[in-house]
Coordinates of C-alpha atoms in Angstrom, one line a residue:
M146 CA 151.0 131.5 201.4
R147 CA 151.4 134.1 204.1
T148 CA 153.5 133.7 207.2
K149 CA 151.5 133.9 210.4
N150 CA 154.3 135.6 212.2
R151 CA 153.8 139.3 211.4
A152 CA 156.9 140.2 213.2
M153 CA 158.9 138.5 210.5
Q154 CA 157.3 140.7 207.8
M155 CA 158.8 143.9 206.5
S156 CA 156.3 146.8 205.9
F157 CA 157.5 149.4 203.5
S158 CA 155.6 152.6 203.9
R159 CA 153.5 153.6 201.0
G160 CA 151.5 156.3 202.7
P161 CA 149.8 156.9 206.0
T162 CA 147.5 153.9 205.8
V163 CA 148.9 151.4 203.3
G164 CA 151.3 148.6 204.2
Y165 CA 153.1 146.1 202.0
C166 CA 154.7 142.8 202.7
V167 CA 157.9 142.6 200.6
C168 CA 158.2 138.9 200.6
P169 CA 156.3 136.9 203.2
I170 CA 157.3 133.6 201.5
L171 CA 161.1 134.3 201.5
I172 CA 161.3 135.9 204.9
C173 CA 162.1 132.9 207.0
L174 CA 164.2 131.7 210.0
L175 CA 167.9 131.9 209.2
S176 CA 171.0 131.0 211.1
L177 CA 171.7 133.0 214.2
C178 CA 175.3 133.5 213.0
H179 CA 175.4 136.7 210.9
S180 CA 178.3 138.6 209.4
A181 CA 179.7 141.6 211.3
V182 CA 178.5 144.0 208.7
E183 CA 176.5 146.8 210.3
A184 CA 176.0 150.5 210.1
D185 CA 175.3 153.1 212.8
E186 CA 173.4 155.4 210.5
S187 CA 169.7 155.2 209.6
H188 CA 169.0 154.6 206.0
V189 CA 165.9 154.7 203.8
W190 CA 165.6 151.1 202.4
R191 CA 163.4 150.5 199.3
D192 CA 162.2 147.4 197.7
S193 CA 163.0 146.5 194.1
T194 CA 159.8 148.1 192.7
G195 CA 160.8 151.5 194.2
K196 CA 157.3 152.0 195.6
F197 CA 157.8 150.9 199.2
S198 CA 160.3 152.1 201.8
V199 CA 161.2 151.9 205.5
T200 CA 163.7 153.9 207.5
A201 CA 166.0 151.6 209.5
T202 CA 169.5 150.8 210.6
L203 CA 171.4 147.8 209.3
V204 CA 172.0 145.3 212.1
S205 CA 173.6 142.4 210.2
S206 CA 173.7 140.5 206.9
D207 CA 174.5 136.9 206.1
G208 CA 174.8 137.3 202.4
E209 CA 171.2 136.3 201.7
S210 CA 169.2 138.6 203.9
V211 CA 169.6 141.7 206.0
Q212 CA 168.4 142.3 209.5
L213 CA 167.2 145.9 210.0
R214 CA 166.1 147.8 213.1
T215 CA 163.4 150.5 212.5
D216 CA 163.4 153.8 214.2
A217 CA 160.7 152.4 216.4
G218 CA 163.1 149.6 217.6
K219 CA 161.5 146.7 215.7
E220 CA 163.8 144.3 214.0
I221 CA 162.9 142.8 210.7
R222 CA 164.6 140.6 208.1
V223 CA 164.5 141.0 204.3
P224 CA 166.0 139.0 201.5
I225 CA 168.7 141.0 199.8
E226 CA 167.3 140.1 196.3
R227 CA 164.1 142.0 197.3
L228 CA 166.0 145.3 198.0
S229 CA 166.4 148.0 195.3
A230 CA 169.6 148.0 193.2
A231 CA 170.7 151.1 195.0
D232 CA 170.3 149.5 198.4
Q233 CA 172.1 146.4 197.3
R234 CA 175.0 148.6 196.3
Y235 CA 174.8 150.4 199.6
L236 CA 175.0 147.1 201.4
K237 CA 178.1 146.1 199.4
N238 CA 179.7 149.5 200.3
I239 CA 179.1 148.9 204.0
A240 CA 180.6 145.5 203.7
G241 CA 183.6 146.8 201.8
K242 CA 184.1 149.5 204.4
S243 CA 184.0 147.0 207.2
A244 CA 186.5 144.7 205.4
N245 CA 188.8 147.6 204.8
S246 CA 188.6 148.6 208.5
E247 CA 189.5 145.0 209.5
S248 CA 192.4 144.9 207.1
S249 CA 193.9 148.2 208.1
S250 CA 196.9 146.6 209.7
D251 CA 199.0 146.8 206.6
G252 CA 201.1 149.6 208.1
S253 CA 200.5 151.9 205.1
G254 CA 198.7 154.6 207.2
K255 CA 196.4 155.3 204.2
T256 CA 192.9 156.5 205.2
S257 CA 189.7 157.0 203.3
A258 CA 190.6 160.6 202.8
D259 CA 193.5 159.4 200.6
D260 CA 191.2 157.2 198.5
P261 CA 189.0 158.9 195.8
A262 CA 186.9 155.7 195.5
A263 CA 186.2 155.7 199.3
I264 CA 185.0 159.3 199.1
E265 CA 182.8 158.5 196.0
Q266 CA 181.1 155.8 198.1
Q267 CA 180.7 158.2 201.0
I268 CA 178.9 160.7 198.8
L269 CA 176.7 157.9 197.5
R270 CA 175.8 156.8 201.0
T271 CA 175.0 160.4 202.0
L272 CA 172.6 160.9 199.1
H273 CA 170.8 157.6 199.7
G274 CA 170.9 158.0 203.4
K275 CA 168.4 159.4 205.8
A276 CA 167.6 163.1 205.6
V277 CA 169.5 165.3 208.0
A278 CA 167.8 167.3 210.8
V279 CA 166.9 170.8 209.7
S280 CA 164.6 173.5 210.9
A281 CA 162.9 176.5 209.3
D282 CA 165.4 178.9 211.0
D283 CA 168.5 177.0 209.6
T284 CA 170.4 178.7 206.9
L285 CA 171.6 177.0 203.7
A286 CA 175.1 177.0 205.2
D287 CA 173.8 175.2 208.3
F288 CA 172.2 172.5 206.1
F289 CA 175.2 172.0 203.9
S290 CA 177.5 171.8 206.9
R291 CA 175.5 168.8 208.3
L292 CA 175.9 166.7 205.2
P293 CA 178.4 163.9 206.0
C294 CA 180.5 164.3 202.8
P295 CA 182.6 167.0 201.1
V296 CA 180.3 169.8 199.8
Y297 CA 181.4 172.5 197.4
V298 CA 179.0 175.5 197.1
D299 CA 179.3 177.7 194.0
V300 CA 178.7 180.9 195.8
L301 CA 179.0 183.0 192.7
A302 CA 176.2 181.0 191.1
L303 CA 174.1 181.5 194.3
N304 CA 174.7 185.2 194.2
R305 CA 173.8 185.4 190.5
S306 CA 170.5 183.8 191.5
G307 CA 170.0 186.4 194.3
V308 CA 170.7 183.8 197.0
T309 CA 173.3 183.7 199.8
E310 CA 174.4 180.9 202.1
R311 CA 173.0 182.8 205.0
Q312 CA 169.5 182.7 203.6
K313 CA 167.1 180.8 205.9
I314 CA 165.5 177.6 204.6
G315 CA 162.0 178.7 205.7
T316 CA 159.6 175.9 205.2
V317 CA 161.0 172.6 206.5
P318 CA 161.5 170.4 203.4
K319 CA 160.0 167.0 203.1
G320 CA 162.2 164.1 201.9
A321 CA 163.1 160.7 203.3
T322 CA 166.7 160.8 201.9
V323 CA 169.3 163.5 201.6
A324 CA 168.9 163.5 197.8
E325 CA 165.2 164.2 198.1
Q326 CA 165.9 166.8 200.8
L327 CA 168.4 168.6 198.5
Y328 CA 165.8 168.7 195.7
A329 CA 163.1 170.2 198.0
I330 CA 165.5 172.9 199.4
L331 CA 167.3 173.8 196.1
K332 CA 164.6 173.7 193.5
P333 CA 162.6 176.8 194.7
L334 CA 165.9 178.7 194.7
E335 CA 166.6 177.5 191.1
M336 CA 169.6 175.7 192.4
T337 CA 170.6 172.1 191.8
W338 CA 173.3 169.5 192.8
Q339 CA 175.8 167.2 191.1
A340 CA 177.7 164.2 192.5
R341 CA 181.3 164.4 191.5
R342 CA 183.8 161.7 192.5
T343 CA 185.2 163.5 195.5
M344 CA 182.7 166.3 196.2
L345 CA 179.0 167.1 196.1
V346 CA 178.6 170.3 194.1
I347 CA 175.8 172.8 194.7
G348 CA 175.2 175.2 191.8
S349 CA 172.8 177.0 189.6
G350 CA 169.9 175.2 188.0
K351 CA 169.0 178.1 185.7
S352 CA 171.0 177.2 182.7
R353 CA 169.6 174.4 180.5
D354 CA 172.6 172.2 181.0
G355 CA 173.5 173.3 184.5
L356 CA 175.2 170.5 186.4
L357 CA 173.9 167.6 184.4
Q358 CA 175.7 164.4 184.9
T359 CA 176.0 161.3 182.7
A360 CA 175.4 157.8 184.1
V361 CA 175.2 154.3 182.5
Y362 CA 172.6 151.8 183.6
F363 CA 172.2 148.1 182.9
T364 CA 168.5 147.6 182.2
G365 CA 168.5 143.8 181.3
S366 CA 166.2 144.6 178.4
N367 CA 166.7 145.0 174.6
D368 CA 163.2 146.6 174.3
S369 CA 164.5 150.1 173.8
A370 CA 161.0 151.7 173.5
S371 CA 159.9 150.2 176.8
V372 CA 163.1 151.2 178.6
V373 CA 162.9 154.8 177.3
K374 CA 159.2 155.1 178.4
R375 CA 160.0 153.8 181.9
F376 CA 162.8 156.3 182.3
S377 CA 160.9 159.2 180.8
D378 CA 157.9 158.6 183.1
L379 CA 160.1 159.9 185.9
E380 CA 159.9 163.7 186.0
P381 CA 158.5 163.9 182.4
S382 CA 159.1 167.6 182.0
S383 CA 162.9 167.1 182.6
W384 CA 163.4 165.2 179.4
E385 CA 164.1 166.5 175.9
S386 CA 160.9 165.1 174.6
L387 CA 159.0 167.6 176.7
G388 CA 161.4 170.5 176.4
G389 CA 163.7 169.6 179.3
P390 CA 167.5 169.1 179.2
G391 CA 167.7 165.4 180.0
S392 CA 168.4 162.8 177.4
I393 CA 168.6 159.0 177.2
S394 CA 170.2 156.8 174.6
I395 CA 170.1 153.0 174.3
L396 CA 173.0 150.6 173.5
G397 CA 171.5 147.1 173.8
P398 CA 170.7 146.4 177.4
R399 CA 172.5 149.6 178.5
A400 CA 170.9 153.0 179.0
I401 CA 173.1 156.1 178.9
V402 CA 171.4 159.0 180.7
R403 CA 172.3 162.7 180.9
Q404 CA 170.2 164.2 183.7
S405 CA 170.2 166.2 186.9
G406 CA 171.4 164.6 190.1
H407 CA 167.8 164.5 191.3
V408 CA 166.5 162.5 188.4
Q409 CA 169.5 160.2 188.5
H410 CA 168.7 159.5 192.1
M411 CA 165.1 158.7 191.2
I412 CA 166.3 156.3 188.5
Q413 CA 168.5 154.5 190.9
T414 CA 165.9 154.1 193.6
R415 CA 162.7 153.6 191.6
L416 CA 163.6 151.6 188.6
P417 CA 164.8 147.9 188.4
V418 CA 168.1 148.9 186.9
R419 CA 171.8 148.7 187.9
L420 CA 174.1 151.6 187.9
I421 CA 177.3 150.7 186.0
P422 CA 180.2 152.2 188.0
T423 CA 182.0 155.1 186.3
R424 CA 185.6 154.2 185.4
Y425 CA 188.0 157.0 186.2
L426 CA 191.2 156.5 184.2
H427 CA 192.8 159.9 184.1
P428 CA 195.8 160.1 186.5
L429 CA 194.5 163.3 188.1
D430 CA 191.3 161.5 189.0
Q431 CA 193.4 159.2 191.3
Q432 CA 195.5 161.9 192.9
M433 CA 194.1 163.6 196.1
I434 CA 195.2 167.1 197.0
D435 CA 194.9 169.4 200.0
V436 CA 192.9 172.4 198.9
V437 CA 194.0 176.0 199.8
G438 CA 191.3 178.5 200.5
P439 CA 188.5 179.0 201.1
I440 CA 189.1 182.0 198.8
V441 CA 192.3 182.3 196.8
S442 CA 193.6 183.8 193.6
L443 CA 193.9 181.7 190.4
T444 CA 197.7 182.0 190.7
Q445 CA 197.7 180.8 194.4
F446 CA 195.5 177.8 193.4
A447 CA 197.8 176.9 190.5
D448 CA 200.9 177.2 192.7
S449 CA 199.4 174.9 195.4
L450 CA 198.2 172.4 192.9
G451 CA 201.6 172.3 191.2
Q452 CA 203.4 171.6 194.4
Q453 CA 201.2 168.5 195.0
I454 CA 201.0 167.0 191.5
G455 CA 204.7 167.6 190.7
R456 CA 204.2 170.0 187.8
S457 CA 203.3 173.7 187.8
P458 CA 200.3 174.7 185.8
R459 CA 200.7 177.6 183.4
V460 CA 198.1 180.3 183.6
D461 CA 197.1 181.6 180.1
V462 CA 197.0 185.3 181.0
D463 CA 196.3 186.3 177.4
A464 CA 193.1 184.2 177.2
L465 CA 192.0 185.5 180.6
S466 CA 192.6 189.1 179.6
A467 CA 190.4 188.5 176.5
I468 CA 187.4 187.9 178.8
G469 CA 188.3 190.7 181.2
L470 CA 190.0 188.5 183.9
S471 CA 193.5 188.3 185.3
A472 CA 195.6 185.7 187.1
D473 CA 194.5 187.3 190.4
V474 CA 190.9 186.6 189.9
K475 CA 189.5 185.1 193.1
I476 CA 188.1 181.6 193.2
R477 CA 186.3 179.9 196.0
T478 CA 187.4 176.4 196.9
G479 CA 185.4 175.5 200.1
V480 CA 186.5 171.8 200.5
D481 CA 189.5 170.6 202.4
R482 CA 190.5 167.8 200.1
C483 CA 189.5 166.4 196.7
S484 CA 190.9 164.8 193.6
A485 CA 193.1 167.1 191.5
K486 CA 190.8 166.6 188.5
D487 CA 187.7 167.6 190.5
A488 CA 189.6 170.7 191.7
L489 CA 190.5 171.7 188.2
D490 CA 187.0 171.0 186.7
V491 CA 184.9 172.5 189.4
F492 CA 186.9 175.4 190.8
L493 CA 187.9 176.7 187.4
A494 CA 184.4 176.4 186.0
S495 CA 183.1 178.9 188.6
V496 CA 185.1 181.7 186.8
G497 CA 184.6 180.5 183.3
C498 CA 187.9 178.6 183.0
T499 CA 189.0 175.1 182.3
W500 CA 192.3 173.3 181.7
L501 CA 194.3 171.7 178.9
Q502 CA 197.1 169.1 179.0
Q503 CA 199.9 168.6 176.5
N504 CA 202.5 166.0 177.4
D505 CA 203.6 167.1 180.9
T506 CA 202.4 170.7 180.5
L507 CA 199.1 171.7 182.2
T508 CA 197.5 175.0 181.2
I509 CA 194.8 176.9 182.9
T510 CA 192.8 178.8 180.3
T511 CA 189.3 180.0 179.5
Q512 CA 186.5 177.9 178.2
E513 CA 186.5 179.9 175.0
A514 CA 190.1 179.3 174.4
A515 CA 189.8 175.6 175.2
E516 CA 187.0 175.2 172.6
K517 CA 189.5 176.3 169.9
S518 CA 191.9 173.5 170.8
R519 CA 191.7 170.4 168.6
Q520 CA 192.5 166.8 169.2
D521 CA 192.0 164.1 166.6
S522 CA 191.5 160.5 167.5
Q523 CA 189.9 157.3 166.1
F524 CA 187.9 154.9 168.2
S525 CA 187.0 151.3 167.4
L526 CA 183.6 150.1 168.3
Q527 CA 185.2 147.7 170.8
A528 CA 186.3 150.8 172.7
F529 CA 182.7 151.3 173.7
G530 CA 182.0 147.7 174.8
A531 CA 180.3 144.7 173.2
G532 CA 177.1 144.9 171.2
T533 CA 177.7 148.4 169.9
N534 CA 176.9 149.6 166.3
V535 CA 178.0 152.9 164.7
R536 CA 174.5 154.4 164.3
S537 CA 173.5 153.9 167.9
L538 CA 176.9 155.0 169.2
L539 CA 176.7 158.3 167.2
Q540 CA 173.3 159.0 168.8
V541 CA 174.7 158.3 172.3
I542 CA 177.7 160.6 171.8
H543 CA 175.6 163.4 170.3
T544 CA 173.1 163.4 173.1
T545 CA 175.1 162.6 176.2
V546 CA 178.7 164.0 175.6
A547 CA 178.6 167.8 175.6
P548 CA 175.7 167.9 173.1
E549 CA 176.0 171.6 172.3
Q550 CA 179.6 171.1 171.1
W551 CA 179.0 168.8 168.1
E552 CA 178.7 170.1 164.6
A553 CA 175.5 168.3 164.0
L554 CA 173.9 170.4 166.7
G555 CA 175.6 173.7 165.9
G556 CA 179.0 173.3 167.5
K557 CA 182.4 172.8 166.1
C558 CA 183.4 169.3 167.2
Q559 CA 183.2 166.7 164.5
I560 CA 182.5 163.0 164.6
S561 CA 182.0 160.6 161.7
P562 CA 181.9 156.8 161.0
V563 CA 185.0 155.0 159.8
G564 CA 183.3 152.2 157.8
S565 CA 181.2 150.1 160.1
R566 CA 183.8 149.5 162.8
G567 CA 184.9 152.8 164.2
L568 CA 184.6 156.5 164.6
S569 CA 186.8 159.5 163.7
V570 CA 186.6 162.3 166.2
S571 CA 187.9 165.9 166.1
A572 CA 187.1 167.7 169.3
N573 CA 188.4 170.1 171.9
Q574 CA 190.2 168.5 174.8
P575 CA 187.5 168.9 177.5
V576 CA 185.0 167.1 175.2
M577 CA 187.6 164.5 174.4
R578 CA 188.2 163.8 178.1
E579 CA 184.4 163.3 178.6
L580 CA 184.2 161.0 175.6
M581 CA 187.1 158.9 176.8
Q582 CA 185.6 158.5 180.2
L583 CA 182.3 157.3 178.7
S584 CA 184.2 154.9 176.5
A585 CA 186.0 153.5 179.6
T586 CA 182.8 153.1 181.5
L587 CA 181.0 151.3 178.7
R588 CA 183.7 148.8 178.1
G589 CA 184.2 148.2 181.8
P590 CA 182.5 145.5 183.9
Q591 CA 178.8 145.4 183.3

């Protein structure tokens, strides 16, 4: 039964001539008393099928539906259950931001710049938000500076690709959201992007595993073949089955995906799945630092970091010398503030370095030296959440946690079953950190 009041219908755009009514039965008259949740920014809203969208500003929400104002000024109401999973998360983020603002009278003086979780949500809102204004004469630097979140540009990676930040964009890219806009601008330059917790990273897309990120999704289905097909139908050439770098593994109703930021965005906006929040348990994930720069030596970076985290990192000059570097090698930082762990992971990677931690000692070293480190540990199946079996878990780890590092795939890290209830792992510390974060996410709230 269709409502006769077309003003109460929400038309998601599917093309120049096709309209779609999301839910004419459920869009009904509601109370005039709405919550104070609202956003000043335009946002691309999609329905739960991922096929239909509209650009609009959130006016209000009463917990059951949202009232939106389109760019043309028309106000429409949509049941929340009909929104995509990504937009339902966006709505919760806006509500949480509003609640935090209203409760800021605790006298702590803490702002969102001190909270890694708040910056994480800011990056998510940016990627799912409306594309920023850009012209053909704008440079890459102009475009990056307009993104309303912290952006780190790996300039060395750009230069290796024959690109500079002063290069003009040229053709105005198409894309309703910032994520789609990033893909349109970066792909022709063989560049890509990755969403870290406290920064958006722009880097090279030339290497097979360049800037891939792992995400866990709740699919609500135990039909693994059907789930894999639905995921693989998005950008088919980007998956291992057709020679790409992306991989997917299934653990019951959960899908663990290692893919580019672009494909992860497509999954979140086009498939009826729910992103399971990444759980950050390392203390350096929680500690925000002020970043020196924009260009500093490795020693200057280590000194500044040490002053803020309360322990001075040791620079492994012998390991650096082995690959032709010194402690004076220049690194580009480029963001004002980020988590200590993001700073270590991202800035050091740009010059082929990483970090190790032993008790209270933190060492900056090369990736080659770090691969020689060894850490042995045993994990129970329960450490990876309910409904896990050894065989499936081994596949997940081999395909989504530093795949090239495992012995079964030509690397040096080892993993083997301990009966039917656990795993024995011998791996270098960077791989172990990645594995422990996946474990925390899988056993967290689903």
